[in-house]
């Protein structure tokens, strides 16, 4: 098939109706398909006058989901376009909105049915200075390159958007500075700003403190941030409180990073570091902000090449504590020193301080996850040997002889021990799921149980050490639940809460091709479905990391959609990932620096107060319905596939009308409760509306939507109102109106399939609301525009209409915040 296709693509015109595009004389055909892999990328020279290039790709690995690799322009090392791959075989290809054009290349038989098979035509604008295009598949993935083409803009034979700026003259700077100058009006549902009230405790699947039930909303502090000065600690905590945060997760703590991974030695923090930490925690506590600490930084990456850079120093024994007792003891020593430190401003050791909400042993870790994620493929021999030695000890205890193993590992695929294998030298295979079919089921099951027991031993011992030896009173978790059933079951059994991470349009390089589909249109994004499935009955649920990748034109959906979903699902905590990838600066970030950065992004920052009020303030109640997904599998036979679709086949409405919980590994299933309609509508017409007594929310990609208190449409964006002096909008005299549109840096440019060709510089520009906005009330309101510091900057004209009052937002520069006074 491939040779015939290559000949057809080389033809000057489309040879038949099966073609979806017609190459012209500028087309540079590949006469024979080329297989590209992670270890053998394929490269294609770009003609000097080419403005546009494209590759036709067919993933040839058995199953491929999501991004399958990267397209990179040489001479531009920072320029990477992540490939959005097809399921193979794909029943219908992908819409061009993904930045990928589906091209039919034949048929495939799936479960007895013949379906069309599609390849992906990926068009890209050629950056200045680029000399060649390199196709680099992810590890474990192969791509067949069926064609490569280069064209001028005038001759390009498929739909393509030329390089162009995103912002125009109607966009305006809107720098929200995260410091004490931010004086945003506080929604009434959040209550007064008060210090923390005692230790947070579990009561079933809820959290409580001395004042009663509590829900938490916050952000992550990630790599490259440093302990701030005393003055910056005050600025940081003041800004976070103004935005509605009452939780900060320190994902990679500066002291732990340098302590554990600098030359394999334990470094004692300096007096200045302790002093800065004391001041930061005290500043948070005085403003009602709790902290969650990740004690051990992740030691290896998953599915990428970050592992090589991190474990090449084989003398550092802290890398693999799952199979190295010395590494485990060193981690314990670090935890003892750190959590035993007495805070001179607050008194007592950190282990007993109520400002500490929770500790997690390690972020996104676990040897079971490492094994199934391909880490062993690049693991240095010294560590591979340690794992293999433990594996052979395990086999010796279970079977005792080669004959017993040969008998147990029966099957049609490579049964028994392989040639050259014997007890003491049995390989740790299969290493990653796509190779499991090469081995008997009994061998796969033994490997799964072996790795699961290593995780149980490590996380169980560290939990015992924290609780019993160190007297940690905070909540404890081992690591996050990331969709691997056996690993998740281990964490559910050992954690005080379930915790997972979810990023919509997760970045995969720079420039970045985004999915560019509004989440409200999806039945349910697969990643979101997996995240929701991590909630377990009887345990509080944390969304420990969340973001909606910038610069998606639909990122306005993120804050209010997820806060509403968290409120309906009864989540206990939600944390944005991340505040910023660079050190804290008192004047904030001059521009949006990364696709996962919250700082400097007015679209997201402008909606945080309303989102916090929805999640923390109870403006949207939890769903009355209760639905369960059961994952089968006994303790000695962990299952790895993701759970079945959620109740309602994964559509939006069941997620806002039924709390989803998953029961792991044969545990009793609680009694389900039927779904009942609540104040949220998320239907298959891409409608997302909250019409509650205390909150009105409209997420629209242009269609007009209405609630009791507001009507909006005619342009994409997020509109919300919450009360400032009363919780109920009907009795509140002052509302906080938030408007989310889109933001980019000055000079930001995009091309082709939404490829970022220039990320731009400061200042950040905010797009105006181009639609119609009507507020409904008893009389003409006074509408005040707020500036980026939350202070009034003037009034907005209103015009009476039959259904309310139209706000002339275009009469002033764009803003994210307005105060409506009745």
Tab-separated table of N, CA and C in Angstrom, residues 738-822:
chain	number	residue	atom	x	y	z
A	738	UNK	N	-16.891	39.505	36.166
A	738	UNK	CA	-15.612	39.106	35.570
A	738	UNK	C	-15.837	38.768	34.106
A	739	UNK	N	-14.943	39.233	33.256
A	739	UNK	CA	-15.041	39.012	31.813
A	739	UNK	C	-13.727	38.396	31.341
A	740	UNK	N	-13.784	37.185	30.806
A	740	UNK	CA	-12.592	36.509	30.296
A	740	UNK	C	-12.618	36.442	28.784
A	741	UNK	N	-11.550	36.894	28.135
A	741	UNK	CA	-11.475	36.871	26.677
A	741	UNK	C	-10.224	36.114	26.235
A	742	UNK	N	-9.187	36.843	25.839
A	742	UNK	CA	-7.939	36.215	25.434
A	742	UNK	C	-6.799	37.181	25.689
A	743	UNK	N	-5.611	36.642	25.978
A	743	UNK	CA	-4.431	37.473	26.221
A	743	UNK	C	-3.219	36.879	25.526
A	744	UNK	N	-2.381	37.756	24.962
A	744	UNK	CA	-1.105	37.347	24.375
A	744	UNK	C	-0.083	38.418	24.703
A	745	UNK	N	1.175	38.093	24.479
A	745	UNK	CA	2.230	39.080	24.638
A	745	UNK	C	2.257	40.025	23.440
A	746	UNK	N	2.807	41.202	23.635
A	746	UNK	CA	3.005	42.127	22.525
A	746	UNK	C	3.935	41.490	21.489
A	747	UNK	N	3.486	41.473	20.235
A	747	UNK	CA	4.287	40.869	19.176
A	747	UNK	C	4.054	39.385	18.976
A	748	UNK	N	3.105	38.795	19.698
A	748	UNK	CA	2.810	37.366	19.543
A	748	UNK	C	2.275	37.102	18.131
A	749	UNK	N	2.805	36.065	17.487
A	749	UNK	CA	2.397	35.717	16.122
A	749	UNK	C	2.153	34.214	16.030
A	750	UNK	N	1.202	33.849	15.148
A	750	UNK	CA	0.873	32.445	14.922
A	750	UNK	C	0.711	32.205	13.433
A	751	UNK	N	0.773	30.921	13.051
A	751	UNK	CA	0.628	30.558	11.644
A	751	UNK	C	0.165	29.123	11.542
A	752	UNK	N	-0.294	28.752	10.340
A	752	UNK	CA	-0.606	27.366	10.030
A	752	UNK	C	-1.615	26.772	10.980
A	753	UNK	N	-1.285	25.587	11.484
A	753	UNK	CA	-2.180	24.921	12.425
A	753	UNK	C	-2.024	25.474	13.814
A	754	UNK	N	-2.137	26.776	13.950
A	754	UNK	CA	-1.995	27.474	15.225
A	754	UNK	C	-0.585	27.303	15.801
A	755	UNK	N	0.388	27.266	14.941
A	755	UNK	CA	1.774	27.194	15.385
A	755	UNK	C	2.224	28.560	15.871
A	756	UNK	N	2.852	28.620	17.041
A	756	UNK	CA	3.394	29.868	17.557
A	756	UNK	C	4.719	30.130	16.852
A	757	UNK	N	4.770	31.201	16.097
A	757	UNK	CA	6.025	31.558	15.436
A	757	UNK	C	6.796	32.615	16.209
A	758	UNK	N	6.129	33.354	17.092
A	758	UNK	CA	6.796	34.339	17.937
A	758	UNK	C	5.979	34.496	19.208
A	759	UNK	N	6.600	34.242	20.363
A	759	UNK	CA	5.858	34.306	21.626
A	759	UNK	C	5.716	35.723	22.151
A	760	UNK	N	6.498	36.678	21.629
A	760	UNK	CA	6.319	38.075	21.984
A	760	UNK	C	6.998	38.485	23.276
A	761	UNK	N	6.844	39.736	23.608
A	761	UNK	CA	7.436	40.340	24.811
A	761	UNK	C	6.359	41.100	25.568
A	762	UNK	N	6.746	41.656	26.724
A	762	UNK	CA	5.807	42.452	27.479
A	762	UNK	C	5.564	43.800	26.817
A	763	UNK	N	4.455	44.483	27.149
A	763	UNK	CA	3.459	44.060	28.130
A	763	UNK	C	2.450	43.068	27.560
A	764	UNK	N	1.751	42.396	28.468
A	764	UNK	CA	0.698	41.478	28.078
A	764	UNK	C	-0.500	42.284	27.596
A	765	UNK	N	-1.108	41.844	26.497
A	765	UNK	CA	-2.257	42.530	25.916
A	765	UNK	C	-3.523	41.725	26.160
A	766	UNK	N	-4.584	42.406	26.540
A	766	UNK	CA	-5.881	41.788	26.806
A	766	UNK	C	-6.854	42.151	25.699
A	767	UNK	N	-7.560	41.141	25.174
A	767	UNK	CA	-8.539	41.382	24.115
A	767	UNK	C	-9.827	41.950	24.700
A	768	UNK	N	-10.487	42.850	23.970
A	768	UNK	CA	-11.774	43.362	24.448
A	768	UNK	C	-12.876	42.317	24.281
A	769	UNK	N	-13.925	42.472	25.056
A	769	UNK	CA	-15.139	41.661	24.858
A	769	UNK	C	-15.897	42.261	23.669
A	770	UNK	N	-16.086	41.472	22.623
A	770	UNK	CA	-16.686	41.972	21.387
A	770	UNK	C	-18.162	41.608	21.267
A	771	UNK	N	-18.681	40.934	22.254
A	771	UNK	CA	-20.080	40.538	22.172
A	771	UNK	C	-20.997	41.488	22.916
A	772	UNK	N	-22.217	41.018	23.152
A	772	UNK	CA	-23.208	41.794	23.896
A	772	UNK	C	-23.315	41.228	25.305
A	773	UNK	N	-23.428	42.120	26.286
A	773	UNK	CA	-23.532	41.708	27.687
A	773	UNK	C	-24.671	42.489	28.332
A	774	UNK	N	-25.616	41.750	28.881
A	774	UNK	CA	-26.795	42.337	29.522
A	774	UNK	C	-26.848	41.867	30.964
A	775	UNK	N	-26.991	42.815	31.912
A	775	UNK	CA	-27.228	42.454	33.303
A	775	UNK	C	-28.683	42.761	33.643
A	776	UNK	N	-29.252	41.944	34.530
A	776	UNK	CA	-30.672	42.040	34.832
A	776	UNK	C	-30.862	42.439	36.287
A	777	UNK	N	-31.601	43.507	36.516
A	777	UNK	CA	-31.832	43.992	37.864
A	777	UNK	C	-32.982	44.971	37.907
A	778	UNK	N	-33.278	45.522	39.098
A	778	UNK	CA	-34.489	46.340	39.281
A	778	UNK	C	-34.393	47.741	38.696
A	779	UNK	N	-33.175	48.223	38.444
A	779	UNK	CA	-33.005	49.594	37.955
A	779	UNK	C	-31.689	49.683	37.210
A	780	UNK	N	-31.444	50.828	36.631
A	780	UNK	CA	-30.195	51.015	35.907
A	780	UNK	C	-29.021	50.958	36.884
A	781	UNK	N	-28.044	50.099	36.631
A	781	UNK	CA	-26.924	49.981	37.563
A	781	UNK	C	-25.823	50.971	37.240
A	782	UNK	N	-24.996	51.221	38.232
A	782	UNK	CA	-23.737	51.907	38.018
A	782	UNK	C	-22.677	50.835	37.819
A	783	UNK	N	-21.959	50.905	36.700
A	783	UNK	CA	-20.962	49.891	36.364
A	783	UNK	C	-19.591	50.568	36.337
A	784	UNK	N	-18.712	50.114	37.199
A	784	UNK	CA	-17.380	50.705	37.328
A	784	UNK	C	-16.330	49.747	36.800
A	785	UNK	N	-15.512	50.255	35.902
A	785	UNK	CA	-14.379	49.464	35.395
A	785	UNK	C	-13.262	49.504	36.424
A	786	UNK	N	-12.657	48.328	36.679
A	786	UNK	CA	-11.505	48.239	37.573
A	786	UNK	C	-10.236	48.054	36.752
A	787	UNK	N	-9.162	48.660	37.209
A	787	UNK	CA	-7.883	48.502	36.546
A	787	UNK	C	-7.191	47.229	36.972
A	788	UNK	N	-5.990	46.980	36.474
A	788	UNK	CA	-5.271	45.743	36.795
A	788	UNK	C	-4.892	45.617	38.268
A	789	UNK	N	-4.964	46.718	39.045
A	789	UNK	CA	-4.718	46.626	40.481
A	789	UNK	C	-6.009	46.515	41.281
A	790	UNK	N	-7.146	46.407	40.595
A	790	UNK	CA	-8.430	46.271	41.272
A	790	UNK	C	-9.077	47.583	41.666
A	791	UNK	N	-8.451	48.719	41.353
A	791	UNK	CA	-8.995	50.028	41.730
A	791	UNK	C	-9.864	50.595	40.608
A	792	UNK	N	-10.874	51.409	40.957
A	792	UNK	CA	-11.775	51.983	39.945
A	792	UNK	C	-11.031	52.878	38.969
A	793	UNK	N	-11.450	52.820	37.692
A	793	UNK	CA	-10.848	53.667	36.661
A	793	UNK	C	-11.896	54.429	35.859
A	794	UNK	N	-13.152	54.396	36.260
A	794	UNK	CA	-14.193	55.093	35.515
A	794	UNK	C	-15.425	54.229	35.363
A	795	UNK	N	-16.515	54.852	34.877
A	795	UNK	CA	-17.780	54.133	34.737
A	795	UNK	C	-18.026	53.732	33.297
A	796	UNK	N	-18.902	52.742	33.129
A	796	UNK	CA	-19.277	52.190	31.837
A	796	UNK	C	-20.728	52.576	31.556
A	797	UNK	N	-21.035	53.142	30.388
A	797	UNK	CA	-22.431	53.464	30.070
A	797	UNK	C	-23.295	52.211	29.976
A	798	UNK	N	-24.561	52.357	30.350
A	798	UNK	CA	-25.526	51.270	30.228
A	798	UNK	C	-26.738	51.783	29.464
A	799	UNK	N	-27.434	50.880	28.800
A	799	UNK	CA	-28.615	51.228	28.023
A	799	UNK	C	-29.720	50.241	28.333
A	800	UNK	N	-30.901	50.762	28.658
A	800	UNK	CA	-32.025	49.912	29.028
A	800	UNK	C	-32.552	49.170	27.818
A	801	UNK	N	-32.896	47.900	28.044
A	801	UNK	CA	-33.525	47.074	27.038
A	801	UNK	C	-34.600	46.241	27.711
A	802	UNK	N	-35.429	45.573	26.975
A	802	UNK	CA	-36.563	44.841	27.567
A	802	UNK	C	-36.100	43.800	28.583
A	803	UNK	N	-34.982	43.146	28.300
A	803	UNK	CA	-34.556	42.063	29.189
A	803	UNK	C	-33.463	42.496	30.155
A	804	UNK	N	-33.170	43.801	30.263
A	804	UNK	CA	-32.169	44.242	31.215
A	804	UNK	C	-31.429	45.469	30.726
A	805	UNK	N	-30.154	45.554	31.092
A	805	UNK	CA	-29.344	46.721	30.774
A	805	UNK	C	-28.081	46.278	30.038
A	806	UNK	N	-27.897	46.833	28.839
A	806	UNK	CA	-26.745	46.501	28.010
A	806	UNK	C	-25.551	47.324	28.463
A	807	UNK	N	-24.409	46.664	28.661
A	807	UNK	CA	-23.192	47.347	29.095
A	807	UNK	C	-22.337	47.680	27.879
A	808	UNK	N	-21.982	48.942	27.740
A	808	UNK	CA	-21.149	49.389	26.624
A	808	UNK	C	-19.680	49.220	26.993
A	809	UNK	N	-19.227	47.977	27.082
A	809	UNK	CA	-17.849	47.728	27.509
A	809	UNK	C	-16.835	48.280	26.519
A	810	UNK	N	-17.225	48.399	25.243
A	810	UNK	CA	-16.292	48.897	24.236
A	810	UNK	C	-15.995	50.384	24.390
A	811	UNK	N	-16.717	51.050	25.311
A	811	UNK	CA	-16.477	52.481	25.506
A	811	UNK	C	-15.218	52.761	26.307
A	812	UNK	N	-14.597	51.733	26.851
A	812	UNK	CA	-13.384	51.889	27.654
A	812	UNK	C	-12.405	50.792	27.275
A	813	UNK	N	-11.123	50.925	27.636
A	813	UNK	CA	-10.167	49.848	27.373
A	813	UNK	C	-10.620	48.548	28.038
A	814	UNK	N	-10.211	47.409	27.495
A	814	UNK	CA	-10.658	46.139	28.069
A	814	UNK	C	-10.179	45.955	29.501
A	815	UNK	N	-10.987	45.242	30.281
A	815	UNK	CA	-10.652	44.895	31.661
A	815	UNK	C	-11.231	43.524	31.960
A	816	UNK	N	-10.719	42.911	32.997
A	816	UNK	CA	-11.280	41.630	33.438
A	816	UNK	C	-12.305	41.815	34.551
A	817	UNK	N	-12.327	42.998	35.216
A	817	UNK	CA	-13.145	43.194	36.410
A	817	UNK	C	-14.010	44.449	36.294
A	818	UNK	N	-15.252	44.309	36.720
A	818	UNK	CA	-16.170	45.441	36.819
A	818	UNK	C	-17.005	45.257	38.089
A	819	UNK	N	-17.387	46.356	38.701
A	819	UNK	CA	-18.306	46.321	39.839
A	819	UNK	C	-19.647	46.869	39.371
A	820	UNK	N	-20.692	46.073	39.562
A	820	UNK	CA	-22.056	46.467	39.203
A	820	UNK	C	-22.788	46.816	40.490
A	821	UNK	N	-23.271	48.059	40.598
A	821	UNK	CA	-23.971	48.523	41.798
A	821	UNK	C	-25.415	48.845	41.452
A	822	UNK	N	-26.338	48.270	42.232
A	822	UNK	CA	-27.771	48.463	41.977
A	822	UNK	C	-28.341	49.513	42.925
